[in-house]
């Protein structure tokens, strides 16, 4: 019943938009016939403002066709992946996909078009999960097939795209925006019901523990992937070289510091996830609780890394990397100096803008005077608490100040850069000692009373002018 109402509201949105266009057009024509040019012109402009954007958006949506993109994962090249998919499809009681594509986004989805079934599988999930957890992700998507959730996917895709383009890109009137929100309010519970159904299929097919672990891991893996792209993959892009990207992400995730960070993030992200009546997915904490409440015989989770299922797959194009192959250890000294210089220049710029000064001594003096927030400026998000603002400032300045120190030591040939999966770089001094820039500067950024200690340590490393 609710699904039918949601479809009726989608249709009603277009009827409302076209109705406004027609009524205002007729009134405009009438005014022009009566010689009221100004009134007729105003009504014509109003008709275009109200009815034009939905028509443009409808044209865009009709032109756009959901097409499979990404790297094809064929049966011939990836028989083990397809073995899992076929097995899970049998358990879910549905035909599996005809086509599986690997995409760069941390996402997974299924849809139907032209009688064929498609599945998109995010590289971060395959690279960052175990086989047991990935089986749960696959089973969840197959659950959407078995639940019949994809049958109207082409229609709803075009309709909701039109609605979103109209209200977000063209930002027309309060009437159309309110109608769009009403549709979201009506459609959201049905969508949440679909997700819970697919979760039940995931538990039945992949196991309760694997399903719960996969659900909790999605958020942290997404955050980790973003950080990996920002810091590590950017090195490869800057150097124009191609390191083993999937293996690199696994090395990132397996570093003891990252393991600890992800374990802390799992319950935190689930607990702090905001909720709204317009959400199309139930909150993670509710989904995990529902999974664990289902009766099912306990099964051992397959801990083997899922990236083994991608053996031989070329993923460089997915993340915008090209060039000759290179090992990660070779990449740090090649591209690292330019990256730390870029980050150091960002702190120097902040020092100039804030009138603090753009040298390392200037920054240290400002920290000693308690002027940390002068370096970061006022927060963009006014909703953040003072403690959140302070934590963000500490994190940002620690990162940039660590790079400023690294830049000075590398430029002076007093240290070289080595890759560190727990914090980007290790500085290796002439005597072979390892210095971790973030760990070195963070206490002084956090506590002004420890700046003198940092200054002394930097002198011992050979930083001049302090």
Coordinates of C-alpha atoms in Angstrom, one line a residue:
X1 CA 0.0 0.0 0.0
X2 CA 2.8 2.4 1.0
X3 CA 4.8 1.5 -2.2
X4 CA 1.7 2.3 -4.3
X5 CA 1.2 5.6 -2.5
X6 CA 4.9 6.5 -3.1
X7 CA 4.6 5.8 -6.8
X8 CA 1.4 7.9 -6.9
X9 CA 3.2 10.8 -5.2
X10 CA 6.0 10.5 -7.8
X11 CA 3.4 10.8 -10.5
X12 CA 1.7 13.5 -8.7
X13 CA 4.9 15.6 -8.6
X14 CA 5.0 15.7 -12.3
X15 CA 1.3 16.4 -12.6
X16 CA 1.6 19.2 -10.2
X17 CA 4.6 20.7 -12.0
X18 CA 2.9 20.4 -15.4
X19 CA -0.4 21.7 -14.0
X20 CA 1.3 24.8 -12.7
X21 CA 2.9 25.4 -16.1
X22 CA -0.4 24.9 -17.9
X23 CA -2.5 27.1 -15.6
X24 CA 0.1 29.9 -15.6
X25 CA 0.6 29.6 -19.3
X26 CA -3.1 30.0 -20.0
X27 CA -3.4 33.0 -17.7
X28 CA -0.3 34.5 -19.4
X29 CA -1.9 34.0 -22.8
X30 CA -5.2 35.6 -21.6
X31 CA -3.4 38.6 -20.3
X32 CA -1.5 39.1 -23.5
X33 CA -4.8 38.9 -25.5
X34 CA -6.2 41.6 -23.3
X35 CA -3.3 43.8 -23.9
X36 CA -1.8 43.4 -20.4
X37 CA 1.7 42.9 -21.6
X38 CA 3.4 43.4 -18.2
X39 CA 1.1 41.0 -16.4
X40 CA 1.3 38.5 -19.2
X41 CA 5.1 38.6 -19.2
X42 CA 5.2 38.2 -15.4
X43 CA 2.9 35.2 -15.6
X44 CA 5.0 33.7 -18.4
X45 CA 8.2 34.1 -16.5
X46 CA 6.5 32.5 -13.4
X47 CA 5.3 29.6 -15.6
X48 CA 8.8 29.0 -16.8
X49 CA 10.3 29.3 -13.3
X50 CA 7.8 26.8 -11.9
X51 CA 7.2 24.4 -14.7
X52 CA 10.4 24.7 -16.7
X53 CA 12.9 23.1 -14.3
X54 CA 10.8 19.9 -13.9
X55 CA 10.6 19.6 -17.6
X56 CA 14.3 20.1 -18.0
X57 CA 15.0 17.6 -15.2
X58 CA 12.6 15.1 -16.8
X59 CA 14.5 15.4 -20.1
X60 CA 17.8 14.7 -18.3
X61 CA 16.4 11.7 -16.5
X62 CA 14.9 10.3 -19.7
X63 CA 18.2 10.7 -21.5
X64 CA 20.2 9.2 -18.7
X65 CA 20.1 5.4 -18.7
X66 CA 21.5 3.4 -15.8
X67 CA 24.5 1.6 -17.4
X68 CA 27.0 -0.7 -15.9
X69 CA 30.4 0.9 -15.5
X70 CA 33.6 0.0 -13.8
X71 CA 35.8 -3.1 -14.4
X72 CA 33.9 -6.2 -15.5
X73 CA 34.4 -9.2 -13.2
X74 CA 33.7 -12.1 -15.6
X75 CA 33.1 -15.7 -14.8
X76 CA 36.1 -16.7 -16.8
X77 CA 38.5 -14.4 -15.0
X78 CA 37.0 -14.6 -11.5
X79 CA 35.5 -18.1 -11.0
X80 CA 35.8 -18.1 -7.2
X81 CA 33.9 -14.8 -6.9
X82 CA 31.1 -16.2 -9.1
X83 CA 31.1 -19.5 -7.1
X84 CA 30.2 -17.5 -4.0
X85 CA 27.6 -15.4 -5.8
X86 CA 25.9 -18.5 -7.3
X87 CA 25.9 -20.3 -4.0
X88 CA 24.4 -17.2 -2.2
X89 CA 21.8 -16.7 -5.0
X90 CA 20.6 -20.3 -4.5
X91 CA 20.2 -19.7 -0.8
X92 CA 18.4 -16.4 -1.4
X93 CA 16.1 -18.2 -3.8
X94 CA 16.7 -15.9 -6.8
X95 CA 18.6 -15.9 -10.1
X96 CA 21.9 -14.1 -9.7
X97 CA 23.2 -11.2 -11.7
X98 CA 24.2 -11.5 -15.3
X99 CA 27.0 -8.9 -15.0
X100 CA 29.2 -7.9 -12.0
X101 CA 31.3 -4.7 -12.1
X102 CA 33.9 -3.5 -9.8
X103 CA 33.5 0.2 -9.0
X104 CA 35.7 2.7 -7.1
X105 CA 33.0 3.8 -4.6
X106 CA 32.5 2.2 -1.2
X107 CA 29.1 0.9 -2.3
X108 CA 27.2 -2.2 -3.6
X109 CA 24.0 -2.2 -5.6
X110 CA 21.9 -4.2 -7.9
X111 CA 19.4 -3.2 -10.6
X112 CA 17.6 -4.6 -13.7
X113 CA 17.5 -3.1 -17.2
X114 CA 16.5 -4.6 -20.5
X115 CA 15.9 -8.0 -19.0
X116 CA 19.4 -8.3 -17.6
X117 CA 20.5 -8.2 -14.0
X118 CA 23.5 -6.1 -12.9
X119 CA 25.5 -5.9 -9.7
X120 CA 28.1 -3.2 -8.8
X121 CA 30.6 -4.1 -6.1
X122 CA 32.8 -1.4 -4.5
X123 CA 36.6 -2.0 -4.6
X124 CA 36.9 -0.7 -0.9
X125 CA 34.7 -3.5 0.3
X126 CA 36.5 -6.3 -1.7
X127 CA 39.9 -4.9 -0.7
X128 CA 39.0 -4.1 2.9
X129 CA 36.8 -7.0 4.1
X130 CA 37.2 -10.7 4.7
X131 CA 35.5 -13.2 2.5
X132 CA 32.8 -13.9 5.2
X133 CA 31.9 -10.2 5.4
X134 CA 31.9 -9.8 1.6
X135 CA 29.5 -12.8 1.4
X136 CA 27.1 -10.9 3.6
X137 CA 27.3 -7.8 1.3
X138 CA 26.7 -10.0 -1.7
X139 CA 23.8 -11.8 0.0
X140 CA 22.2 -8.5 1.0
X141 CA 22.2 -7.3 -2.6
X142 CA 20.8 -10.6 -3.8
X143 CA 18.1 -10.2 -1.2
X144 CA 16.9 -7.2 -3.1
X145 CA 16.4 -9.4 -6.2
X146 CA 14.6 -12.1 -4.2
X147 CA 12.4 -9.4 -2.6
X148 CA 11.4 -8.0 -5.9
X149 CA 12.8 -4.6 -5.0
X150 CA 14.5 -4.1 -8.4
X151 CA 11.5 -4.7 -10.6
X152 CA 10.5 -1.1 -10.8
X153 CA 14.1 0.2 -10.5
X154 CA 14.2 1.7 -14.0
X155 CA 10.9 3.6 -13.5
X156 CA 11.7 4.8 -10.0
X157 CA 15.3 5.6 -11.0
X158 CA 14.2 8.1 -13.6
X159 CA 11.4 9.5 -11.5
X160 CA 13.4 10.0 -8.4
X161 CA 16.3 11.5 -10.5
X162 CA 13.9 14.0 -12.0
X163 CA 12.6 14.9 -8.6
X164 CA 16.1 15.3 -7.1
X165 CA 17.3 17.4 -10.0
X166 CA 14.3 19.6 -9.8
X167 CA 14.5 20.3 -6.1
X168 CA 18.3 20.3 -5.6
X169 CA 19.8 21.6 -8.9
X170 CA 17.0 24.0 -9.9
X171 CA 15.7 24.8 -6.4
X172 CA 12.3 26.0 -7.6
X173 CA 9.4 26.7 -5.3
X174 CA 8.4 25.7 -1.8
X175 CA 5.4 23.8 -3.2
X176 CA 7.5 21.4 -5.3
X177 CA 10.1 21.1 -2.6
X178 CA 7.4 20.3 0.0
X179 CA 6.0 17.7 -2.4
X180 CA 9.4 16.1 -2.8
X181 CA 9.8 15.9 1.0
X182 CA 6.4 14.4 1.3
X183 CA 7.4 11.7 -1.2
X184 CA 10.6 11.0 0.7
X185 CA 8.6 10.8 3.9
X186 CA 6.2 8.2 2.4
X187 CA 8.8 6.2 0.5
X188 CA 11.4 6.0 3.3
X189 CA 9.6 3.4 5.4
X190 CA 9.1 1.1 2.4
X191 CA 12.8 1.5 1.5
X192 CA 13.8 0.7 5.1
X193 CA 11.6 -2.4 5.0
X194 CA 13.4 -3.5 1.9
X195 CA 16.7 -3.1 3.6
X196 CA 15.7 -5.1 6.6
X197 CA 14.4 -7.8 4.4
X198 CA 17.7 -7.9 2.5
X199 CA 19.5 -8.0 5.9
X200 CA 17.6 -11.1 6.8
X201 CA 18.6 -12.7 3.6
X202 CA 22.3 -11.8 4.4
X203 CA 22.0 -13.5 7.8
X204 CA 20.4 -16.6 6.3
X205 CA 22.9 -16.9 3.5
X206 CA 26.2 -15.6 5.0
X207 CA 25.7 -16.1 8.8
X208 CA 24.6 -13.8 11.6
X209 CA 28.1 -12.9 12.8
X210 CA 29.5 -12.2 9.3
X211 CA 26.4 -10.0 8.5
X212 CA 26.7 -8.0 11.7
X213 CA 30.5 -7.5 11.3
X214 CA 30.1 -6.5 7.7
X215 CA 27.4 -3.9 8.6
X216 CA 29.6 -2.4 11.4
X217 CA 32.7 -2.4 9.1
X218 CA 31.2 -0.5 6.2
X219 CA 31.5 2.9 7.8
X220 CA 35.1 2.6 9.0
X221 CA 36.2 1.0 5.8
X222 CA 34.7 3.9 3.9
X223 CA 36.6 6.4 6.1
X224 CA 39.8 4.4 5.7
X225 CA 39.4 4.2 1.9
X226 CA 39.0 8.0 1.8
X227 CA 42.2 8.5 3.9
X228 CA 44.1 5.9 1.8
X229 CA 43.2 7.8 -1.4
X230 CA 44.0 11.2 0.0
X231 CA 47.4 10.3 1.3
X232 CA 48.8 7.2 -0.3
X233 CA 47.2 6.9 -3.7
X234 CA 47.9 10.7 -4.2
X235 CA 51.6 9.8 -4.0
X236 CA 51.2 7.4 -6.9
X237 CA 49.2 9.9 -8.9
X238 CA 51.7 12.7 -8.3
X239 CA 54.6 10.4 -9.3
X240 CA 52.9 9.0 -12.3
X241 CA 53.5 5.5 -11.2
X242 CA 51.3 2.5 -10.3
X243 CA 52.0 0.6 -7.1
X244 CA 50.1 -2.5 -6.1
X245 CA 46.9 -0.6 -5.0
X246 CA 44.8 -3.4 -3.5
X247 CA 47.7 -4.8 -1.6
X248 CA 48.5 -1.3 -0.4
X249 CA 45.1 -0.9 1.1
X250 CA 45.4 -4.2 2.9
X251 CA 48.7 -3.1 4.3
X252 CA 47.1 0.1 5.5
X253 CA 44.3 -1.7 7.2
X254 CA 46.5 -4.3 8.8
X255 CA 48.9 -1.8 10.4
X256 CA 48.4 -2.1 14.2
X257 CA 47.4 1.6 14.5
X258 CA 44.8 1.3 11.8
X259 CA 43.4 -1.9 13.3
X260 CA 43.0 -0.1 16.6
X261 CA 41.4 3.0 14.9
X262 CA 38.9 0.9 13.0
X263 CA 37.9 -1.1 16.1
X264 CA 37.3 2.2 17.9
X265 CA 35.3 3.6 14.9
X266 CA 32.9 0.7 14.5
X267 CA 30.8 1.2 17.6
X268 CA 31.4 5.0 17.6
X269 CA 30.0 5.5 14.0
X270 CA 27.1 3.2 14.7
X271 CA 26.2 5.0 17.9
X272 CA 26.6 8.6 16.6
X273 CA 24.9 8.0 13.2
X274 CA 22.2 10.6 12.8
X275 CA 18.7 9.5 12.0
X276 CA 15.8 11.2 10.1
X277 CA 12.3 10.2 9.1
X278 CA 13.5 10.7 5.5
X279 CA 16.3 8.1 5.8
X280 CA 16.0 5.3 3.2
X281 CA 18.1 3.0 5.4
X282 CA 17.5 2.1 9.0
X283 CA 20.4 3.2 11.3
X284 CA 23.3 0.7 11.5
X285 CA 22.8 0.1 15.2
X286 CA 19.2 -1.0 14.7
X287 CA 20.2 -3.2 11.7
X288 CA 22.9 -4.9 13.7
X289 CA 20.6 -5.5 16.7
X290 CA 18.0 -7.0 14.4
X291 CA 20.6 -9.3 12.8
X292 CA 21.8 -10.5 16.1
X293 CA 18.2 -11.1 17.3
X294 CA 17.6 -13.6 14.4
X295 CA 17.8 -17.2 15.4
X296 CA 20.5 -19.0 13.4
X297 CA 23.1 -21.6 14.1
X298 CA 26.4 -20.1 14.9
X299 CA 28.8 -20.3 11.9
X300 CA 32.6 -19.6 11.7
X301 CA 33.3 -16.5 9.7
X302 CA 35.7 -17.0 6.7
X303 CA 38.5 -14.6 7.7
X304 CA 40.5 -15.0 4.5
X305 CA 41.0 -11.6 2.8
X306 CA 38.4 -11.0 0.1
X307 CA 40.9 -9.3 -2.2
X308 CA 42.1 -12.7 -3.2
X309 CA 38.9 -12.9 -5.3
X310 CA 40.3 -10.0 -7.4
X311 CA 43.5 -11.8 -8.5
X312 CA 44.7 -10.3 -11.7
X313 CA 42.2 -7.4 -11.8
X314 CA 43.6 -4.1 -13.0
X315 CA 42.2 -1.3 -10.7
X316 CA 44.5 1.6 -11.4
X317 CA 42.0 3.3 -13.7
X318 CA 39.3 3.1 -11.0
X319 CA 41.4 5.4 -8.7
X320 CA 42.9 7.6 -11.3
X321 CA 46.4 6.2 -11.3
X322 CA 48.6 5.5 -14.3
X323 CA 52.2 5.0 -15.2
X324 CA 54.9 2.3 -14.9
X325 CA 54.7 -0.1 -11.9
X326 CA 56.5 0.7 -8.7
X327 CA 56.8 -0.7 -5.3
X328 CA 55.3 1.3 -2.4
X329 CA 58.7 1.5 -0.6
X330 CA 60.2 3.2 -3.7
X331 CA 57.3 5.7 -3.9
X332 CA 57.9 7.6 -0.7
X333 CA 61.4 9.0 -1.5
X334 CA 60.2 9.7 -5.1
X335 CA 57.0 11.6 -4.4
X336 CA 57.0 12.2 -0.7
X337 CA 59.1 15.4 -0.6
X338 CA 56.7 17.2 -2.9
X339 CA 53.7 16.1 -0.8
X340 CA 55.2 17.3 2.6
X341 CA 56.2 20.6 1.0
X342 CA 52.7 21.1 -0.3
X343 CA 51.2 20.4 3.2
X344 CA 53.9 22.6 4.9
X345 CA 53.1 25.4 2.5
X346 CA 49.5 25.2 3.6
X347 CA 50.6 25.8 7.2
X348 CA 52.9 28.7 6.1
X349 CA 49.9 30.2 4.3
X350 CA 47.8 29.9 7.4
X351 CA 50.5 31.6 9.4
X352 CA 50.7 34.5 6.9
X353 CA 46.9 35.0 6.8
X354 CA 46.7 34.9 10.6
X355 CA 49.6 37.4 11.0
X356 CA 51.5 34.8 13.0
X357 CA 54.3 34.3 10.5
X358 CA 55.2 31.6 8.1
X359 CA 58.3 30.0 9.6
X360 CA 58.6 27.0 12.0
X361 CA 59.7 29.3 14.9
X362 CA 56.7 31.5 14.3
X363 CA 54.3 28.6 14.5
X364 CA 55.9 27.2 17.6
X365 CA 55.8 30.6 19.3
X366 CA 52.1 30.9 18.4
X367 CA 51.4 27.5 19.9
X368 CA 53.3 28.5 23.1
X369 CA 51.1 31.5 23.3
X370 CA 47.9 29.4 23.1
X371 CA 47.0 30.7 19.6
X372 CA 46.3 27.3 18.0
X373 CA 42.9 28.4 16.7
X374 CA 44.4 31.4 15.0
X375 CA 46.1 29.0 12.7
X376 CA 42.8 27.2 11.8
X377 CA 40.4 30.1 11.7
X378 CA 36.7 29.9 12.5
X379 CA 34.9 26.6 11.9
X380 CA 32.7 26.4 8.8
X381 CA 30.1 24.2 10.6
X382 CA 28.5 26.4 13.3
X383 CA 26.8 23.4 14.9
X384 CA 30.1 21.9 16.2
X385 CA 30.8 22.1 19.9
X386 CA 33.9 23.8 21.3
X387 CA 35.5 20.5 22.1
X388 CA 34.8 19.2 18.6
X389 CA 36.3 22.4 17.1
X390 CA 39.4 22.1 19.3
X391 CA 39.9 18.4 18.4
X392 CA 39.6 19.2 14.7
X393 CA 42.1 22.1 15.1
X394 CA 44.6 19.8 17.0
X395 CA 44.3 17.1 14.3
X396 CA 44.7 19.6 11.4
X397 CA 47.7 21.5 12.8
X398 CA 49.4 18.2 14.0
X399 CA 49.2 16.9 10.4
X400 CA 50.5 20.2 8.8
X401 CA 53.2 20.9 11.5
X402 CA 54.5 17.3 11.1
X403 CA 54.8 18.0 7.4
X404 CA 56.6 21.3 8.0
X405 CA 59.2 19.5 10.2
X406 CA 59.6 16.7 7.7
X407 CA 60.0 19.3 4.9
X408 CA 62.8 21.1 6.7
X409 CA 64.7 18.0 7.6
X410 CA 64.4 16.4 4.2
X411 CA 65.4 19.7 2.4
X412 CA 68.4 20.0 4.7
X413 CA 69.4 16.4 3.9
X414 CA 69.2 15.5 7.6
X415 CA 66.5 12.8 7.0
X416 CA 64.9 10.7 4.3
X417 CA 61.2 9.7 3.9
X418 CA 60.0 6.1 4.3
X419 CA 56.4 5.0 3.9
X420 CA 54.5 4.3 7.1
X421 CA 51.1 2.6 6.8
X422 CA 50.3 3.9 10.3
X423 CA 50.9 7.6 9.6
X424 CA 52.1 8.2 6.0
X425 CA 55.8 8.8 6.6
X426 CA 58.7 7.9 8.8
X427 CA 61.7 10.2 8.9
X428 CA 64.9 8.2 8.9
X429 CA 67.8 10.2 10.2
X430 CA 71.4 9.8 9.3
X431 CA 72.1 7.5 12.3
X432 CA 69.2 5.2 11.3
X433 CA 66.8 6.4 14.0
X434 CA 63.1 6.5 13.0
X435 CA 61.1 9.7 13.7
X436 CA 57.3 9.8 13.4
X437 CA 56.4 13.4 12.6
X438 CA 52.8 13.3 13.9
X439 CA 53.8 11.6 17.2
X440 CA 56.7 14.1 17.5
X441 CA 54.6 17.3 17.3
X442 CA 51.2 16.3 18.6
X443 CA 51.9 16.7 22.3
X444 CA 53.0 20.3 21.7
X445 CA 50.0 21.1 19.5
X446 CA 47.7 19.7 22.2
X447 CA 49.5 21.3 25.2
X448 CA 51.3 24.7 25.0
X449 CA 53.5 23.7 28.0
X450 CA 55.2 21.1 25.9
X451 CA 56.3 23.4 23.1
X452 CA 59.7 23.9 24.7
X453 CA 60.2 20.1 24.8
X454 CA 59.4 19.9 21.1
X455 CA 61.8 22.8 20.3
X456 CA 64.6 21.0 22.2
X457 CA 63.9 17.7 20.3
X458 CA 63.9 19.5 17.0
X459 CA 67.3 21.1 17.7
X460 CA 68.7 17.7 18.5
X461 CA 67.5 16.5 15.1
X462 CA 69.3 19.3 13.4
X463 CA 66.5 21.8 12.7
X464 CA 68.2 25.2 12.6
X465 CA 66.9 28.6 13.6
X466 CA 64.9 27.6 16.8

